[in-house]
GROMACS .gro file of C-alpha atoms in nm:
model
  228
    1UNK     CA    1   0.000   0.000   0.000
    2UNK     CA    2   0.093   0.365  -0.029
    3UNK     CA    3   0.227   0.570   0.258
    4UNK     CA    4  -0.011   0.862   0.307
    5UNK     CA    5   0.041   1.146   0.550
    6UNK     CA    6   0.022   1.522   0.595
    7UNK     CA    7   0.318   1.760   0.590
    8UNK     CA    8   0.311   2.082   0.791
    9UNK     CA    9   0.547   2.377   0.811
   10UNK     CA   10   0.582   2.725   0.959
   11UNK     CA   11   0.810   3.019   0.887
   12UNK     CA   12   0.877   3.364   1.033
   13UNK     CA   13   1.040   3.676   0.889
   14UNK     CA   14   1.112   3.895   1.192
   15UNK     CA   15   1.219   4.208   1.004
   16UNK     CA   16   0.888   4.243   0.819
   17UNK     CA   17   0.667   4.100   1.097
   18UNK     CA   18   0.525   3.837   0.861
   19UNK     CA   19   0.490   3.481   0.984
   20UNK     CA   20   0.344   3.171   0.827
   21UNK     CA   21   0.196   3.019   1.142
   22UNK     CA   22   0.074   2.697   0.980
   23UNK     CA   23   0.080   2.541   0.634
   24UNK     CA   24  -0.051   2.187   0.596
   25UNK     CA   25  -0.028   1.980   0.279
   26UNK     CA   26  -0.231   1.659   0.255
   27UNK     CA   27  -0.201   1.416  -0.044
   28UNK     CA   28  -0.580   1.366  -0.049
   29UNK     CA   29  -0.709   1.722   0.004
   30UNK     CA   30  -0.416   1.933  -0.110
   31UNK     CA   31  -0.358   2.240   0.109
   32UNK     CA   32  -0.547   2.165   0.431
   33UNK     CA   33  -0.464   2.481   0.627
   34UNK     CA   34  -0.284   2.801   0.541
   35UNK     CA   35  -0.254   3.048   0.829
   36UNK     CA   36  -0.041   3.361   0.842
   37UNK     CA   37   0.000   3.675   1.053
   38UNK     CA   38   0.126   4.028   0.987
   39UNK     CA   39   0.247   4.194   1.306
   40UNK     CA   40   0.433   4.503   1.184
   41UNK     CA   41   0.187   4.752   1.037
   42UNK     CA   42   0.197   5.133   1.000
   43UNK     CA   43  -0.022   5.153   1.311
   44UNK     CA   44   0.186   5.040   1.609
   45UNK     CA   45   0.007   4.773   1.813
   46UNK     CA   46  -0.207   4.651   1.523
   47UNK     CA   47  -0.199   4.294   1.389
   48UNK     CA   48  -0.379   4.100   1.117
   49UNK     CA   49  -0.417   3.723   1.131
   50UNK     CA   50  -0.566   3.511   0.852
   51UNK     CA   51  -0.669   3.146   0.896
   52UNK     CA   52  -0.787   2.948   0.595
   53UNK     CA   53  -0.886   2.595   0.497
   54UNK     CA   54  -0.867   2.599   0.116
   55UNK     CA   55  -1.002   2.245   0.086
   56UNK     CA   56  -1.324   2.360   0.259
   57UNK     CA   57  -1.329   2.714   0.113
   58UNK     CA   58  -1.353   2.851   0.466
   59UNK     CA   59  -1.148   3.077   0.691
   60UNK     CA   60  -1.133   3.389   0.904
   61UNK     CA   61  -0.966   3.729   0.921
   62UNK     CA   62  -0.896   3.892   1.257
   63UNK     CA   63  -0.773   4.248   1.302
   64UNK     CA   64  -0.661   4.356   1.650
   65UNK     CA   65  -0.515   4.663   1.813
   66UNK     CA   66  -0.374   4.684   2.165
   67UNK     CA   67  -0.166   4.908   2.387
   68UNK     CA   68  -0.109   4.929   2.763
   69UNK     CA   69  -0.472   5.013   2.844
   70UNK     CA   70  -0.684   4.932   2.536
   71UNK     CA   71  -0.772   4.632   2.319
   72UNK     CA   72  -1.000   4.626   2.015
   73UNK     CA   73  -1.065   4.349   1.769
   74UNK     CA   74  -1.276   4.247   1.470
   75UNK     CA   75  -1.313   3.881   1.367
   76UNK     CA   76  -1.489   3.789   1.041
   77UNK     CA   77  -1.554   3.425   0.943
   78UNK     CA   78  -1.649   3.278   0.606
   79UNK     CA   79  -1.766   2.935   0.495
   80UNK     CA   80  -1.792   2.807   0.136
   81UNK     CA   81  -1.666   3.148   0.020
   82UNK     CA   82  -1.964   3.316   0.188
   83UNK     CA   83  -1.987   3.542   0.491
   84UNK     CA   84  -2.072   3.348   0.809
   85UNK     CA   85  -2.033   3.574   1.113
   86UNK     CA   86  -1.856   3.875   1.261
   87UNK     CA   87  -1.756   3.962   1.617
   88UNK     CA   88  -1.640   4.300   1.745
   89UNK     CA   89  -1.484   4.325   2.089
   90UNK     CA   90  -1.310   4.587   2.298
   91UNK     CA   91  -1.176   4.623   2.651
   92UNK     CA   92  -1.006   4.894   2.853
   93UNK     CA   93  -0.831   4.889   3.187
   94UNK     CA   94  -0.701   5.171   3.404
   95UNK     CA   95  -0.608   5.184   3.772
   96UNK     CA   96  -0.795   4.863   3.860
   97UNK     CA   97  -1.107   4.942   3.655
   98UNK     CA   98  -1.186   4.710   3.362
   99UNK     CA   99  -1.453   4.774   3.101
  100UNK     CA  100  -1.531   4.546   2.808
  101UNK     CA  101  -1.790   4.473   2.544
  102UNK     CA  102  -1.858   4.234   2.259
  103UNK     CA  103  -2.113   4.232   1.976
  104UNK     CA  104  -2.174   3.927   1.754
  105UNK     CA  105  -2.349   3.923   1.417
  106UNK     CA  106  -2.464   3.660   1.170
  107UNK     CA  107  -2.730   3.780   0.928
  108UNK     CA  108  -2.862   3.987   1.217
  109UNK     CA  109  -2.760   4.076   1.571
  110UNK     CA  110  -2.673   3.755   1.756
  111UNK     CA  111  -2.559   3.865   2.101
  112UNK     CA  112  -2.436   4.161   2.304
  113UNK     CA  113  -2.208   4.133   2.607
  114UNK     CA  114  -2.098   4.415   2.837
  115UNK     CA  115  -1.886   4.385   3.149
  116UNK     CA  116  -1.754   4.617   3.420
  117UNK     CA  117  -1.505   4.511   3.686
  118UNK     CA  118  -1.274   4.646   3.954
  119UNK     CA  119  -0.973   4.462   4.092
  120UNK     CA  120  -0.705   4.504   4.357
  121UNK     CA  121  -0.456   4.253   4.497
  122UNK     CA  122  -0.711   4.134   4.755
  123UNK     CA  123  -1.053   4.200   4.598
  124UNK     CA  124  -1.235   4.170   4.268
  125UNK     CA  125  -1.593   4.251   4.170
  126UNK     CA  126  -1.773   4.260   3.836
  127UNK     CA  127  -2.111   4.281   3.670
  128UNK     CA  128  -2.186   4.139   3.326
  129UNK     CA  129  -2.481   4.161   3.090
  130UNK     CA  130  -2.525   3.914   2.804
  131UNK     CA  131  -2.787   3.745   2.582
  132UNK     CA  132  -2.880   4.080   2.430
  133UNK     CA  133  -2.875   4.245   2.774
  134UNK     CA  134  -3.136   4.005   2.916
  135UNK     CA  135  -2.916   3.808   3.159
  136UNK     CA  136  -2.703   3.962   3.435
  137UNK     CA  137  -2.421   3.813   3.641
  138UNK     CA  138  -2.255   3.957   3.950
  139UNK     CA  139  -1.924   3.812   4.072
  140UNK     CA  140  -1.700   3.886   4.369
  141UNK     CA  141  -1.370   3.751   4.501
  142UNK     CA  142  -1.195   3.832   4.825
  143UNK     CA  143  -0.861   3.720   4.969
  144UNK     CA  144  -0.867   3.819   5.337
  145UNK     CA  145  -0.529   3.648   5.387
  146UNK     CA  146  -0.269   3.459   5.190
  147UNK     CA  147  -0.427   3.130   5.298
  148UNK     CA  148  -0.797   3.206   5.238
  149UNK     CA  149  -0.991   3.292   4.921
  150UNK     CA  150  -1.369   3.341   4.908
  151UNK     CA  151  -1.578   3.390   4.593
  152UNK     CA  152  -1.946   3.415   4.500
  153UNK     CA  153  -2.161   3.473   4.193
  154UNK     CA  154  -2.526   3.523   4.104
  155UNK     CA  155  -2.695   3.508   3.764
  156UNK     CA  156  -3.050   3.622   3.689
  157UNK     CA  157  -3.274   3.733   3.405
  158UNK     CA  158  -3.472   3.947   3.653
  159UNK     CA  159  -3.778   3.727   3.589
  160UNK     CA  160  -3.692   3.406   3.773
  161UNK     CA  161  -3.500   3.320   4.093
  162UNK     CA  162  -3.125   3.371   4.047
  163UNK     CA  163  -2.868   3.093   4.028
  164UNK     CA  164  -2.626   3.150   4.315
  165UNK     CA  165  -2.289   2.998   4.392
  166UNK     CA  166  -2.031   3.045   4.667
  167UNK     CA  167  -1.685   2.892   4.701
  168UNK     CA  168  -1.388   2.905   4.935
  169UNK     CA  169  -1.033   2.768   4.940
  170UNK     CA  170  -0.820   2.747   5.254
  171UNK     CA  171  -0.457   2.644   5.275
  172UNK     CA  172  -0.418   2.460   5.606
  173UNK     CA  173  -0.041   2.437   5.573
  174UNK     CA  174   0.225   2.401   5.305
  175UNK     CA  175   0.107   2.047   5.230
  176UNK     CA  176  -0.273   2.060   5.237
  177UNK     CA  177  -0.548   2.273   5.080
  178UNK     CA  178  -0.922   2.237   5.136
  179UNK     CA  179  -1.189   2.371   4.898
  180UNK     CA  180  -1.567   2.396   4.915
  181UNK     CA  181  -1.842   2.510   4.679
  182UNK     CA  182  -2.215   2.555   4.732
  183UNK     CA  183  -2.448   2.611   4.437
  184UNK     CA  184  -2.817   2.692   4.432
  185UNK     CA  185  -3.021   2.658   4.110
  186UNK     CA  186  -3.391   2.664   4.035
  187UNK     CA  187  -3.421   2.283   4.045
  188UNK     CA  188  -3.153   2.175   4.296
  189UNK     CA  189  -2.866   2.276   4.518
  190UNK     CA  190  -2.539   2.101   4.591
  191UNK     CA  191  -2.239   2.112   4.824
  192UNK     CA  192  -1.899   2.005   4.689
  193UNK     CA  193  -1.587   1.962   4.903
  194UNK     CA  194  -1.235   1.865   4.800
  195UNK     CA  195  -0.884   1.842   4.940
  196UNK     CA  196  -0.532   1.829   4.800
  197UNK     CA  197  -0.257   1.678   5.018
  198UNK     CA  198   0.112   1.655   4.930
  199UNK     CA  199   0.210   1.361   5.147
  200UNK     CA  200   0.570   1.340   5.022
  201UNK     CA  201   0.779   1.500   4.750
  202UNK     CA  202   0.601   1.432   4.418
  203UNK     CA  203   0.331   1.231   4.596
  204UNK     CA  204  -0.012   1.398   4.588
  205UNK     CA  205  -0.338   1.268   4.732
  206UNK     CA  206  -0.665   1.429   4.619
  207UNK     CA  207  -1.025   1.359   4.711
  208UNK     CA  208  -1.371   1.505   4.690
  209UNK     CA  209  -1.736   1.454   4.779
  210UNK     CA  210  -2.056   1.595   4.633
  211UNK     CA  211  -2.363   1.620   4.855
  212UNK     CA  212  -2.703   1.705   4.699
  213UNK     CA  213  -2.903   1.945   4.914
  214UNK     CA  214  -3.223   1.913   4.714
  215UNK     CA  215  -3.365   1.770   4.396
  216UNK     CA  216  -3.270   1.429   4.258
  217UNK     CA  217  -2.943   1.239   4.268
  218UNK     CA  218  -2.733   1.088   4.541
  219UNK     CA  219  -2.397   1.152   4.701
  220UNK     CA  220  -2.085   1.118   4.487
  221UNK     CA  221  -1.723   1.088   4.593
  222UNK     CA  222  -1.381   0.998   4.461
  223UNK     CA  223  -1.008   1.010   4.531
  224UNK     CA  224  -0.680   0.983   4.345
  225UNK     CA  225  -0.310   0.937   4.412
  226UNK     CA  226  -0.028   1.074   4.197
  227UNK     CA  227   0.324   0.929   4.224
  228UNK     CA  228   0.608   1.115   4.059
   0.00000   0.00000   0.00000
């Protein structure tokens, strides 16, 4: 029989900023993938990346711009030489404040996402709106000490009871960490607990248990041991 396989290659020209990130040649389909990127453009911080599958007449073009505080991008996809979708996204951060947004299109508006967050070394909080601004999520994280982290989140469409979750991780000592998570949904709630114990050098014991607090289903548990 014949020996059949694919050959792939990549190449970079640093002076011009052009790089062939992937080129795949298959005896059956010809050129399978042909991806390249242009990093050095007249506008500093801008990049263009093209990903194609000539055998399927599909691909995408992504244009991005970024600096120390701002990112903006446009991703356009095509299939069978026809427009498929487009996504525009942007984010900005300054002095702990983060603001971002994303809009997706097909033949019409598909989704809109907007987020606002604030972060320090010990705290983080954010609010997000998605599904065309019909679903809202609030998240928070606190690190009261180097050994303890506490987080919570709540998601609601403002028409039904919210889905709520809370989690914590505590480092008992240099060898053992304990984690717990409690989730509340419209149909059930559950408590999950887990531990990670480094018994010896390169020997790690892990275990966990899931306890249903309502709804259907029973208790679940498991453990594992890693050597080396």
